[in-house]
JSON list of C-alpha atoms in Angstrom, two decimals:
[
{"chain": "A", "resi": 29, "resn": "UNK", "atom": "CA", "xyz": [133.37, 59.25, 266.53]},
{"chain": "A", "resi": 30, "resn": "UNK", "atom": "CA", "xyz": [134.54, 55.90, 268.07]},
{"chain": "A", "resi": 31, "resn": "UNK", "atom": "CA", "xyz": [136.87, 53.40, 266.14]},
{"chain": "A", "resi": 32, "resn": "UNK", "atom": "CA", "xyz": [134.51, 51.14, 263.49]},
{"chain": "A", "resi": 33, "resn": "UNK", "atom": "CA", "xyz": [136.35, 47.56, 264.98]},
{"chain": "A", "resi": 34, "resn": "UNK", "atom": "CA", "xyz": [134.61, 48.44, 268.73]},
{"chain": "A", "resi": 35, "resn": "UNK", "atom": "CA", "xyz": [131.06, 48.49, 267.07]},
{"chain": "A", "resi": 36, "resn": "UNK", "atom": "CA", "xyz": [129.01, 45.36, 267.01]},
{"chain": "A", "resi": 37, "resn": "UNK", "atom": "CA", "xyz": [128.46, 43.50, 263.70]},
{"chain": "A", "resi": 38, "resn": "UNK", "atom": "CA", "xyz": [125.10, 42.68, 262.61]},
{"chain": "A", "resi": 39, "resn": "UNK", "atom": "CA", "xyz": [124.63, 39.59, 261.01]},
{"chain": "A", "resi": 40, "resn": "UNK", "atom": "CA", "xyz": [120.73, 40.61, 260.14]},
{"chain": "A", "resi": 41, "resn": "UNK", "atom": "CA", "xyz": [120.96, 43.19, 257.93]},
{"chain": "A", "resi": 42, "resn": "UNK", "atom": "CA", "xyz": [117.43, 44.28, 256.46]},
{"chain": "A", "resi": 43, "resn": "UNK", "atom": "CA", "xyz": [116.61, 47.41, 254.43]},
{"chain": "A", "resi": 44, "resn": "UNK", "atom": "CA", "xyz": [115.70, 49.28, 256.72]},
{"chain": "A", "resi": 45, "resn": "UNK", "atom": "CA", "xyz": [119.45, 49.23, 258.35]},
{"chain": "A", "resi": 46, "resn": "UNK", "atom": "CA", "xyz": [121.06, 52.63, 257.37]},
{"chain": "A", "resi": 47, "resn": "UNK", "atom": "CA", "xyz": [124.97, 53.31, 256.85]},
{"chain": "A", "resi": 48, "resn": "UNK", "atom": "CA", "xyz": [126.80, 56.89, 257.48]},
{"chain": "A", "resi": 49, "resn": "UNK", "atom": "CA", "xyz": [128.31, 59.14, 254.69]},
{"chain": "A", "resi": 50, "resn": "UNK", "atom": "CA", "xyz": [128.87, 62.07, 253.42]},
{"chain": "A", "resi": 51, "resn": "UNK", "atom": "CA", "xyz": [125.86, 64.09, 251.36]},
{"chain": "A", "resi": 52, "resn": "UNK", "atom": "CA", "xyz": [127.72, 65.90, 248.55]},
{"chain": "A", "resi": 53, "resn": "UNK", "atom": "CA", "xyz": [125.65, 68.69, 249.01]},
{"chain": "A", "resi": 54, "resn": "UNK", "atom": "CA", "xyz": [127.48, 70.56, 251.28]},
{"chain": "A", "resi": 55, "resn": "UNK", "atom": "CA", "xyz": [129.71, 67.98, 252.81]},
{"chain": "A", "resi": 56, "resn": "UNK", "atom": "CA", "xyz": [127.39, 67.08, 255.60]},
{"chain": "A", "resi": 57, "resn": "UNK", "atom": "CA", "xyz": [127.54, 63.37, 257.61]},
{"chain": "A", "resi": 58, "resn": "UNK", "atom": "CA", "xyz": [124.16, 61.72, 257.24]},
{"chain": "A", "resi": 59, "resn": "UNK", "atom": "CA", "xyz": [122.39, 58.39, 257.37]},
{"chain": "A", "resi": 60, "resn": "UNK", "atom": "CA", "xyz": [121.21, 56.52, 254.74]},
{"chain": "A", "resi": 61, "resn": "UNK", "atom": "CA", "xyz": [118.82, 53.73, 254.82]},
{"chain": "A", "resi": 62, "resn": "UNK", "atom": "CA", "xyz": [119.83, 50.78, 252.68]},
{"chain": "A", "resi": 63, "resn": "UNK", "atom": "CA", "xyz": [116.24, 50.23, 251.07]},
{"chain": "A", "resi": 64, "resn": "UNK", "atom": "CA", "xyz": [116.76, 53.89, 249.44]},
{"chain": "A", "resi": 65, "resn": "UNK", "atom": "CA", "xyz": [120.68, 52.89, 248.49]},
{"chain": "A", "resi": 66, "resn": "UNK", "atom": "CA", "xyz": [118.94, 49.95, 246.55]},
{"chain": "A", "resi": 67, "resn": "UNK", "atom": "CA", "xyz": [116.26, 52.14, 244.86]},
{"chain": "A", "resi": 68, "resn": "UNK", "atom": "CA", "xyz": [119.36, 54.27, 243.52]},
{"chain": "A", "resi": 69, "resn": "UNK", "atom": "CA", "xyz": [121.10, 51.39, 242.07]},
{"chain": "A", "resi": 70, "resn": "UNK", "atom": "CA", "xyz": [117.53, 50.40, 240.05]},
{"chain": "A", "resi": 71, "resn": "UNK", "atom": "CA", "xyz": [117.48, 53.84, 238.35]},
{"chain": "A", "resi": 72, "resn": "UNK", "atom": "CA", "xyz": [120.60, 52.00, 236.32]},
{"chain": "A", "resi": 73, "resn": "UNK", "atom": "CA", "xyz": [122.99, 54.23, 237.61]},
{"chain": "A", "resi": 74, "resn": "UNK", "atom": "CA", "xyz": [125.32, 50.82, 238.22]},
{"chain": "A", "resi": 75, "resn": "UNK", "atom": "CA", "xyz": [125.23, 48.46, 235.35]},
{"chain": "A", "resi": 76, "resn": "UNK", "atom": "CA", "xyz": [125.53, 44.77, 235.83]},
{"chain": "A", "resi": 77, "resn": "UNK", "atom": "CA", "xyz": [126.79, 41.96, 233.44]},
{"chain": "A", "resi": 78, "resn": "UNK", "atom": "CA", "xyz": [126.28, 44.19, 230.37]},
{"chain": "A", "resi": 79, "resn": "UNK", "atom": "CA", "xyz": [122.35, 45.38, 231.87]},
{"chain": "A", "resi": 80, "resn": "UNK", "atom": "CA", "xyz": [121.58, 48.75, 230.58]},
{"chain": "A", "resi": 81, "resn": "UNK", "atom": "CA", "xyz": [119.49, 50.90, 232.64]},
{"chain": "A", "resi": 82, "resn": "UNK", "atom": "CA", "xyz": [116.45, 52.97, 231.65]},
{"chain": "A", "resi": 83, "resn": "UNK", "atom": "CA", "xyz": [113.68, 54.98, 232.95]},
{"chain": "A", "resi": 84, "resn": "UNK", "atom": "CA", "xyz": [110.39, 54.16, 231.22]},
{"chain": "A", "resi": 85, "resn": "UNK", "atom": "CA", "xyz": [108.22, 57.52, 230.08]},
{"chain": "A", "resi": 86, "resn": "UNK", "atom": "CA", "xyz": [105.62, 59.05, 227.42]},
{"chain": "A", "resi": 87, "resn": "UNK", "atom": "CA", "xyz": [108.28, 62.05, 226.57]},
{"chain": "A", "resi": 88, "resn": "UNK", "atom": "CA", "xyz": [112.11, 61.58, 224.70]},
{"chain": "A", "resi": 89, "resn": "UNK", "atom": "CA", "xyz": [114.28, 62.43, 227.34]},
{"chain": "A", "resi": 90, "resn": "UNK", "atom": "CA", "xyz": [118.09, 60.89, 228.17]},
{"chain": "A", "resi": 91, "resn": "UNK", "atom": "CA", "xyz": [118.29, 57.82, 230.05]},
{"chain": "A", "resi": 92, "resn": "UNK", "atom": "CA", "xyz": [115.05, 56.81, 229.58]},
{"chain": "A", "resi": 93, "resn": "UNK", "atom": "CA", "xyz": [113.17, 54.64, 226.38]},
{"chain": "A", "resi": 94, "resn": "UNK", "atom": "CA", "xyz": [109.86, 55.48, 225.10]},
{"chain": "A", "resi": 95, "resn": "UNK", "atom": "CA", "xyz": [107.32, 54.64, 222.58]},
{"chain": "A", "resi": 96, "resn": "UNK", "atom": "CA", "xyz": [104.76, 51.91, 224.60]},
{"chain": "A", "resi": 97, "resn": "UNK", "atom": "CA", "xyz": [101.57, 53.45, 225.93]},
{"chain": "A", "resi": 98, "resn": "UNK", "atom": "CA", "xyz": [101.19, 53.04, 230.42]},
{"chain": "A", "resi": 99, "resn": "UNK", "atom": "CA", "xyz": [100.27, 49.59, 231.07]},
{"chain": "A", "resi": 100, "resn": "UNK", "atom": "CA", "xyz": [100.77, 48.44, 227.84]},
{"chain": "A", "resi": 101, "resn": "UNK", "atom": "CA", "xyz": [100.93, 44.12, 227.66]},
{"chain": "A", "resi": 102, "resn": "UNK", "atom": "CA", "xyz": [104.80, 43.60, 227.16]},
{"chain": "A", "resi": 103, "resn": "UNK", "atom": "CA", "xyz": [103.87, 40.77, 224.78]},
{"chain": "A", "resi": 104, "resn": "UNK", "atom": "CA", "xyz": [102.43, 43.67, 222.50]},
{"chain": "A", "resi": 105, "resn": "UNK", "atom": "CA", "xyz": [105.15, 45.67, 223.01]},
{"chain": "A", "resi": 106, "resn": "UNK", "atom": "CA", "xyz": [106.89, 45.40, 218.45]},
{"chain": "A", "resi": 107, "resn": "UNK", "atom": "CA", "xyz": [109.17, 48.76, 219.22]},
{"chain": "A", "resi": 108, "resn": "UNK", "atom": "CA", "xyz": [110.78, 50.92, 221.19]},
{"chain": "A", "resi": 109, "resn": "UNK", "atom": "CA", "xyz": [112.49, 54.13, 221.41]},
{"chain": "A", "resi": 110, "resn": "UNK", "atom": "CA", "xyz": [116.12, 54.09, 223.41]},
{"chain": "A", "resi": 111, "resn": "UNK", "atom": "CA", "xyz": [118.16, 56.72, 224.14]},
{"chain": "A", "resi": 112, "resn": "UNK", "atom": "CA", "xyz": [121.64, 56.62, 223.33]},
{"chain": "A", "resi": 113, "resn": "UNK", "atom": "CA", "xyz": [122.74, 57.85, 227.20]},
{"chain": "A", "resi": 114, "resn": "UNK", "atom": "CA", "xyz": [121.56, 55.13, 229.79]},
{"chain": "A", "resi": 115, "resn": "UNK", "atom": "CA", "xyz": [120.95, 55.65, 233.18]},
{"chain": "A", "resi": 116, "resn": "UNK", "atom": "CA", "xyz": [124.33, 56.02, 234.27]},
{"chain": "A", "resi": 117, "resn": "UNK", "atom": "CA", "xyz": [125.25, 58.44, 232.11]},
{"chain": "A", "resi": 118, "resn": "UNK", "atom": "CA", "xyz": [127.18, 56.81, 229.40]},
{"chain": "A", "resi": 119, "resn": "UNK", "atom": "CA", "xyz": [126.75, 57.41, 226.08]},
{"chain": "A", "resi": 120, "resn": "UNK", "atom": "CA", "xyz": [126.04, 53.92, 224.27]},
{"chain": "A", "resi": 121, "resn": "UNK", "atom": "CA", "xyz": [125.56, 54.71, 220.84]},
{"chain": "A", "resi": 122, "resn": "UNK", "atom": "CA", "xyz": [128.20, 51.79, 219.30]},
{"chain": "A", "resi": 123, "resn": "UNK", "atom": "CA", "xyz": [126.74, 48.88, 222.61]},
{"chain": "A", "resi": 124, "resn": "UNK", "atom": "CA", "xyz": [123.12, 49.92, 221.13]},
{"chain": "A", "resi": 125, "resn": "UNK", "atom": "CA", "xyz": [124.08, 48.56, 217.33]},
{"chain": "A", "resi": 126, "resn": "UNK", "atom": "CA", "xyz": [125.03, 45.38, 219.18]},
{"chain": "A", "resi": 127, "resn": "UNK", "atom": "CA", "xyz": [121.32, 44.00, 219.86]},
{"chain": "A", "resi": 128, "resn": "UNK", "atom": "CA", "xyz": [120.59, 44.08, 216.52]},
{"chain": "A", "resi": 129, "resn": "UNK", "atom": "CA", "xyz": [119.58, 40.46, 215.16]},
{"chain": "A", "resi": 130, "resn": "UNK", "atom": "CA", "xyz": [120.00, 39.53, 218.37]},
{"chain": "A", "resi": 131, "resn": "UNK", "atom": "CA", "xyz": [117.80, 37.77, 221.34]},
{"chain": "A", "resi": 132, "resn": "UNK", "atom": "CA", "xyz": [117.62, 39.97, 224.14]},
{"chain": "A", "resi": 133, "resn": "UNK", "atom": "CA", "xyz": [115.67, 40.96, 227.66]},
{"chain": "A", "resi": 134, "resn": "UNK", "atom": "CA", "xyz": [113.51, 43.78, 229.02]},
{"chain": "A", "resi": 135, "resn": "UNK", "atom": "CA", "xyz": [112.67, 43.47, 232.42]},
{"chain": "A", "resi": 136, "resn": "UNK", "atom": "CA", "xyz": [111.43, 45.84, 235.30]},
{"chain": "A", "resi": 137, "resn": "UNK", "atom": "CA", "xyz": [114.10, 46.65, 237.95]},
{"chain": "A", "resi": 138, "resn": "UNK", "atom": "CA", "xyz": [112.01, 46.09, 241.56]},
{"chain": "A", "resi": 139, "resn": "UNK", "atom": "CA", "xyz": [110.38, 42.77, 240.02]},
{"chain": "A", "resi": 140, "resn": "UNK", "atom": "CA", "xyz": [112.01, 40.64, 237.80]},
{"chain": "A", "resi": 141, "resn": "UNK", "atom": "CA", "xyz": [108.84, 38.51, 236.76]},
{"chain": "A", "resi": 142, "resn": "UNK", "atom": "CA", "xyz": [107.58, 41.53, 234.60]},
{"chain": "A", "resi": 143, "resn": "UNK", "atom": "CA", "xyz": [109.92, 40.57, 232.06]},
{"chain": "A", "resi": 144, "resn": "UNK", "atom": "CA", "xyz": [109.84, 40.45, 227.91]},
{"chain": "A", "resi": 145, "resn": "UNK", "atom": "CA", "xyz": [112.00, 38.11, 225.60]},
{"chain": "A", "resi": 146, "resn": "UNK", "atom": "CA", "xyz": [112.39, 39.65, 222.18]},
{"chain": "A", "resi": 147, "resn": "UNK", "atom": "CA", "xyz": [114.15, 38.82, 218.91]},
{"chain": "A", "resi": 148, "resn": "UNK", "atom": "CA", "xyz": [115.58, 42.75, 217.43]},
{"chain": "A", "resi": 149, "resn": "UNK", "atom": "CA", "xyz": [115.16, 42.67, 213.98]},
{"chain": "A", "resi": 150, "resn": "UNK", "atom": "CA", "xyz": [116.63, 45.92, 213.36]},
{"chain": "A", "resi": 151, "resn": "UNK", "atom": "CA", "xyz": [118.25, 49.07, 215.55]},
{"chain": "A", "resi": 152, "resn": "UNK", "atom": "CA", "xyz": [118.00, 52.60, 213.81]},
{"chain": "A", "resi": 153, "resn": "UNK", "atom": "CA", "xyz": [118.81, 55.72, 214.99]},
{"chain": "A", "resi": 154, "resn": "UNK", "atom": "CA", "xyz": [115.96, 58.08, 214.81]},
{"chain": "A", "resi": 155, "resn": "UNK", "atom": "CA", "xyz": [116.81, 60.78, 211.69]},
{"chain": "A", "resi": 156, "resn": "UNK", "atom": "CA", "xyz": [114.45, 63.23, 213.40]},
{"chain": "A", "resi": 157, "resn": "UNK", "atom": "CA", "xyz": [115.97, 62.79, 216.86]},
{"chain": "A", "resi": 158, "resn": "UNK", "atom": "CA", "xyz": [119.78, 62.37, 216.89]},
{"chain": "A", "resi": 159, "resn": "UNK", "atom": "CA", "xyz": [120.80, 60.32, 219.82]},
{"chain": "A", "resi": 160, "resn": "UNK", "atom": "CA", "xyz": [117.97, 58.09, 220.04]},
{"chain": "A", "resi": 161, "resn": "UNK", "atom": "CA", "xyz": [117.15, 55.00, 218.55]},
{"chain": "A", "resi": 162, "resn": "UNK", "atom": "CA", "xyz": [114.24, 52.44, 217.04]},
{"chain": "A", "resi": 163, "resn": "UNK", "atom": "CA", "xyz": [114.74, 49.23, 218.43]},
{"chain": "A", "resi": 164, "resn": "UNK", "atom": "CA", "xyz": [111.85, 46.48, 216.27]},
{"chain": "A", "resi": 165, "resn": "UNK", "atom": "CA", "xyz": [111.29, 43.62, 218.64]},
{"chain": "A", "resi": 166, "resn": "UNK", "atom": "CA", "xyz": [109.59, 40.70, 217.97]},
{"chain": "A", "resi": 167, "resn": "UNK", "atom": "CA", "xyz": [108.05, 39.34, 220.96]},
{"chain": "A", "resi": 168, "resn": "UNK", "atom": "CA", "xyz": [109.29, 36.09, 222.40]},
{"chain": "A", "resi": 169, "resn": "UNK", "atom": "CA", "xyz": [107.98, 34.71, 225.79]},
{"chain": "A", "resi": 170, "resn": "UNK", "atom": "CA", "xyz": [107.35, 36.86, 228.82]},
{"chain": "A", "resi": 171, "resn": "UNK", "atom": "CA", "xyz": [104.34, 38.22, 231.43]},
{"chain": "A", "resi": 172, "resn": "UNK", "atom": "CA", "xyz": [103.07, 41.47, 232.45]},
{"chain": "A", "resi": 173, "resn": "UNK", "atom": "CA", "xyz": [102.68, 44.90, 231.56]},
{"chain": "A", "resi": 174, "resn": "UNK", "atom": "CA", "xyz": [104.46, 48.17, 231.07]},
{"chain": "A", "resi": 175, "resn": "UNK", "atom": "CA", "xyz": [104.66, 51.49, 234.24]},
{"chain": "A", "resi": 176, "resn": "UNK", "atom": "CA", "xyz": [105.50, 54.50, 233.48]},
{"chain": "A", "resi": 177, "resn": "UNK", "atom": "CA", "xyz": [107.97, 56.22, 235.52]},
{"chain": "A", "resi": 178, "resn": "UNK", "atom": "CA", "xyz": [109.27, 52.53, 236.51]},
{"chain": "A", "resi": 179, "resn": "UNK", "atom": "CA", "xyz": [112.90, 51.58, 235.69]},
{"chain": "A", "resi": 180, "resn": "UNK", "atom": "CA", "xyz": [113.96, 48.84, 233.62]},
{"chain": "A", "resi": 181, "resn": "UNK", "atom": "CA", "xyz": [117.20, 46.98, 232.18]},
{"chain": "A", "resi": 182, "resn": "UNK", "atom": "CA", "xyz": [117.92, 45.56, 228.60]},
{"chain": "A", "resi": 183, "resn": "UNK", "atom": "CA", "xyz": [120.78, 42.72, 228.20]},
{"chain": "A", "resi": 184, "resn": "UNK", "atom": "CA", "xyz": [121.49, 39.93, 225.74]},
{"chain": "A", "resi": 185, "resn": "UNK", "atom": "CA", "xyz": [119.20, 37.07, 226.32]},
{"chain": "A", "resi": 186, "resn": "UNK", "atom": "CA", "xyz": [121.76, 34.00, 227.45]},
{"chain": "A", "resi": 187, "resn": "UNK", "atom": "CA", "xyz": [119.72, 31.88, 225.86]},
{"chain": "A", "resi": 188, "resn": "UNK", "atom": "CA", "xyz": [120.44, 33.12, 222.68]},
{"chain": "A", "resi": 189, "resn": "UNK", "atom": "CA", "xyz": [124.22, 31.22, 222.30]},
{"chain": "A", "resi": 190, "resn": "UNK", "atom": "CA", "xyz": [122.27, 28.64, 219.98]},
{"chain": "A", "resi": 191, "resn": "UNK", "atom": "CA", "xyz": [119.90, 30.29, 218.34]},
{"chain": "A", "resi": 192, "resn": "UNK", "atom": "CA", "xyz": [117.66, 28.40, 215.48]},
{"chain": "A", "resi": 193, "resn": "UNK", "atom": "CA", "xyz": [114.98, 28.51, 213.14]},
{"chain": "A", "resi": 194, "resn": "UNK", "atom": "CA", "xyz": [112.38, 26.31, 211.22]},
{"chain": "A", "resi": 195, "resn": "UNK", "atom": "CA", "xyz": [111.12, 27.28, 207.88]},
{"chain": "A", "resi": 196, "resn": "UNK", "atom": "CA", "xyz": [108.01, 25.72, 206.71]},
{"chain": "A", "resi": 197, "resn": "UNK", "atom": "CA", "xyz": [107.22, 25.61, 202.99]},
{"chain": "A", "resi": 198, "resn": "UNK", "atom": "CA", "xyz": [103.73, 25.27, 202.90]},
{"chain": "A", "resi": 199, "resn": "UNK", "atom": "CA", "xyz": [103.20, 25.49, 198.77]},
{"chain": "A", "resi": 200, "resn": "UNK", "atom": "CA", "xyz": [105.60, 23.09, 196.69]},
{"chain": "A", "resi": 201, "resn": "UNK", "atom": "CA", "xyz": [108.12, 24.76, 194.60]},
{"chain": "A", "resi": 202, "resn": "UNK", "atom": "CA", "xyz": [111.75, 23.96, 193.56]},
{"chain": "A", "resi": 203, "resn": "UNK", "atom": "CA", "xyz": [113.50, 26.97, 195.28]},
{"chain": "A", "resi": 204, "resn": "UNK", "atom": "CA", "xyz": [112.69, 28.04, 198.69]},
{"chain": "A", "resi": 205, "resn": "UNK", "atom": "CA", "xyz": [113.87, 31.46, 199.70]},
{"chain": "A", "resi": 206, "resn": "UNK", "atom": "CA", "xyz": [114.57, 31.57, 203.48]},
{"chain": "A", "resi": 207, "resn": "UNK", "atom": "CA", "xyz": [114.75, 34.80, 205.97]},
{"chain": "A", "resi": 208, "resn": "UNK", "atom": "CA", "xyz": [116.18, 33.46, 208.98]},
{"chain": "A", "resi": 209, "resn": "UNK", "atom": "CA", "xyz": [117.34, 36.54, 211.00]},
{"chain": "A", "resi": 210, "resn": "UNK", "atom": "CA", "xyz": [120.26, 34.36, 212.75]},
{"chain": "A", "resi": 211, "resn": "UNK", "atom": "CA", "xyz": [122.79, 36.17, 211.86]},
{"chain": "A", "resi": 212, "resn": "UNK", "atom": "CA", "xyz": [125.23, 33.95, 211.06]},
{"chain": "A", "resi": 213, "resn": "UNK", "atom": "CA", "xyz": [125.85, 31.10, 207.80]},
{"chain": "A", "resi": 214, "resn": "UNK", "atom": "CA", "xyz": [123.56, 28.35, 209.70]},
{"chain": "A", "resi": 215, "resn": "UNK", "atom": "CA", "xyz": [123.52, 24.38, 209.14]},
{"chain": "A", "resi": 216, "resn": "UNK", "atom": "CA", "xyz": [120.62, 23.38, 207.01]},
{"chain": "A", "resi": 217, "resn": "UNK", "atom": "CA", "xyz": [118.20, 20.25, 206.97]},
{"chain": "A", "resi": 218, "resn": "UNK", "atom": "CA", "xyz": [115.53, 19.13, 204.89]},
{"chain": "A", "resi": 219, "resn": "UNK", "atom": "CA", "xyz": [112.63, 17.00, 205.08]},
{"chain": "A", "resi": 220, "resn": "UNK", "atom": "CA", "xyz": [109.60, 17.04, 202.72]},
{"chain": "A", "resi": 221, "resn": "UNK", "atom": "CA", "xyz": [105.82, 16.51, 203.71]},
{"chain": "A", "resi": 222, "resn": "UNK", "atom": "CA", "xyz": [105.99, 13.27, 203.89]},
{"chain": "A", "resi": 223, "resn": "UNK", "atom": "CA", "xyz": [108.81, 13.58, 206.67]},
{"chain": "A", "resi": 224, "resn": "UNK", "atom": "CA", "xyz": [111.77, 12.13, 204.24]},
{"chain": "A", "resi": 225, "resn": "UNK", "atom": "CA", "xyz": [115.05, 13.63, 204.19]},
{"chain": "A", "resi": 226, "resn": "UNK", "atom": "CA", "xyz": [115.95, 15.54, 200.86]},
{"chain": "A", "resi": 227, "resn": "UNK", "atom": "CA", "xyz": [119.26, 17.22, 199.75]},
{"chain": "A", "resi": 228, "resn": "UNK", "atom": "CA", "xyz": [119.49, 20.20, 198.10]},
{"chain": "A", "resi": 229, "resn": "UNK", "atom": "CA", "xyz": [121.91, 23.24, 196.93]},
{"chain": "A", "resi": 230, "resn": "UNK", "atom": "CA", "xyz": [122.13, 25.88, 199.35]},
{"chain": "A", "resi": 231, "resn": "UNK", "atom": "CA", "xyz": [123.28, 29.22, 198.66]},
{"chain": "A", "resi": 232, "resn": "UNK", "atom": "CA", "xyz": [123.85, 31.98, 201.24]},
{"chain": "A", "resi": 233, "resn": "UNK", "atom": "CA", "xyz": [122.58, 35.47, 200.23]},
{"chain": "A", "resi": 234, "resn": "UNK", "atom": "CA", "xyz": [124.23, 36.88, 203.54]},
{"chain": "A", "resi": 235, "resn": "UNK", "atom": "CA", "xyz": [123.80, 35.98, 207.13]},
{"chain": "A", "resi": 236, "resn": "UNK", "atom": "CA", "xyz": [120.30, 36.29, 207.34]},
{"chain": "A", "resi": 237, "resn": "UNK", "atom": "CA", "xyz": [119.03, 35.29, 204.44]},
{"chain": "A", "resi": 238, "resn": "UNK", "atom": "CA", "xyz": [119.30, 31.87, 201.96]},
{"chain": "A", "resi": 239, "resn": "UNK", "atom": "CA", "xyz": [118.13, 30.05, 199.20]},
{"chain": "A", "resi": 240, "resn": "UNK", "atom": "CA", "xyz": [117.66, 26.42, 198.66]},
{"chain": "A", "resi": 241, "resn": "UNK", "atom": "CA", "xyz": [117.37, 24.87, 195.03]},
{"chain": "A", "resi": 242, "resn": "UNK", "atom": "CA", "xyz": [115.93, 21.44, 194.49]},
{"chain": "A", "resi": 243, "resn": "UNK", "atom": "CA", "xyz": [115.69, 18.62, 191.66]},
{"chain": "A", "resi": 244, "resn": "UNK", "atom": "CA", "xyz": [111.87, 18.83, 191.76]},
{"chain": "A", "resi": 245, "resn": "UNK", "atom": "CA", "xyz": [109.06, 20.74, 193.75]},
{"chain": "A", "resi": 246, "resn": "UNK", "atom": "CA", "xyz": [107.91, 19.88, 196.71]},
{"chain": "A", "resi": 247, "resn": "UNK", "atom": "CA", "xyz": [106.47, 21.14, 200.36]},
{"chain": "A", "resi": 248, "resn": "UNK", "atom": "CA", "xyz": [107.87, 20.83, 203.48]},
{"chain": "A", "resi": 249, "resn": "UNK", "atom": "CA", "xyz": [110.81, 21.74, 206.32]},
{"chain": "A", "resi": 250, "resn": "UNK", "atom": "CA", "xyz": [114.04, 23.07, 206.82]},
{"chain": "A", "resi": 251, "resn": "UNK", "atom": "CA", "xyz": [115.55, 23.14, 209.87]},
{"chain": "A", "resi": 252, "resn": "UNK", "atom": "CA", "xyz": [118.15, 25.93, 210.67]},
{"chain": "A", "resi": 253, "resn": "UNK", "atom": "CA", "xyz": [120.59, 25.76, 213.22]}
]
């Protein structure tokens, strides 16, 4: 084989360009097109910024998630199975726990558009299936629909570095018991029906949940941020 520095360089590389190496099946020098390199790197076999990798299918198996039906409207989509080894292998049974209460994204590996924005209300590992876990979405913005046998990644949503949340207290009482899912000991303001600002004692069950206690009872909004 000649010296690599007395080859050309191309400077239009397109997928269908292929690259020698070595096929670990029996040490033998190949060519590999780079459109079929890429396809490898979809299955989630390299993870990127935190992505985790997964195939998409109708049985439990390892690096895969289950639970949708084929074709299945993403905005529909209020759970999923997961397993606890992703694409590339690793087993991610502590990362998992750390979507839960937050915001995160599903999206489809070859087309980005076909994407899902959920809040996780809760991760559970399956007592009937060790290793794999319930993941409860609820459903956020997104477009498009579900493939089996298609790979996708999950990640933390960056939008989710402020999240918020309104409450709105449609019957008038004196205590208003808030579920808030933020996950955190948020700032709280109040304004009743008639859009006025009102003060009132605030007590923090835990970091989801809270209760405000007022003078009098009235309707109206509290905004949580």
């Amino acid at each position: 084989m000649a010296r690599i520095s007395v080859y050309n360089l191309d400077n239009n590389v397109t997928a269908l360009d292929k690259v020698i190496g070595t096929d670990f099946t029996g040490s033998v020098t190949k060519n590999f097109v780079l459109s079929e390199i890429a396809n490898l790197f979809s299955t989630g076999l390299i993870s990127v910024g935190g992505q985790v990798g997964y195939k998409f299918v109708d049985v439990l198996g390892q690096k895969s998630f289950s639970g949708p039906s084929d074709n299945q409207a993403i905005s529909t989509l209020t759970t999923i199975k997961v397993s606890s080894i992703d694409g590339a292998g690793h087993n991610i049974q502590n990362f998992i726990q750390e979507y839960n209460l937050k915001r995160i994204i599903l999206f489809k590996n070859k087309d980005k558009d076909i994407y899902g924005v959920f809040d996780v209300t809760s991760v559970v590992e399956d007592v009937d299936n060790a290793g794999y876990y319930d993941i409860a979405l609820a459903f956020m913005s997104g477009n498009g629909n579900l493939e089996l046998e298609e790979y996708y990644s999950l990640a933390l949503f960056s939008g989710d570095k402020d999240r918020h949340y309104t409450h709105n207290q449609v019957a008038a009482s004196s205590s208003w018991e808030i579920t808030h899912n933020l996950g955190k000991h948020p700032s709280v303001s109040i304004v009743d029906s008639g859009g006025n600002w009102v003060v009132g004692d605030i007590a923090y069950t835990n970091e989801n949940t809270l209760i405000i206690n007022f003078t009098a009872a009235f309707s109206g909004k509290a905004y949580l941020n």
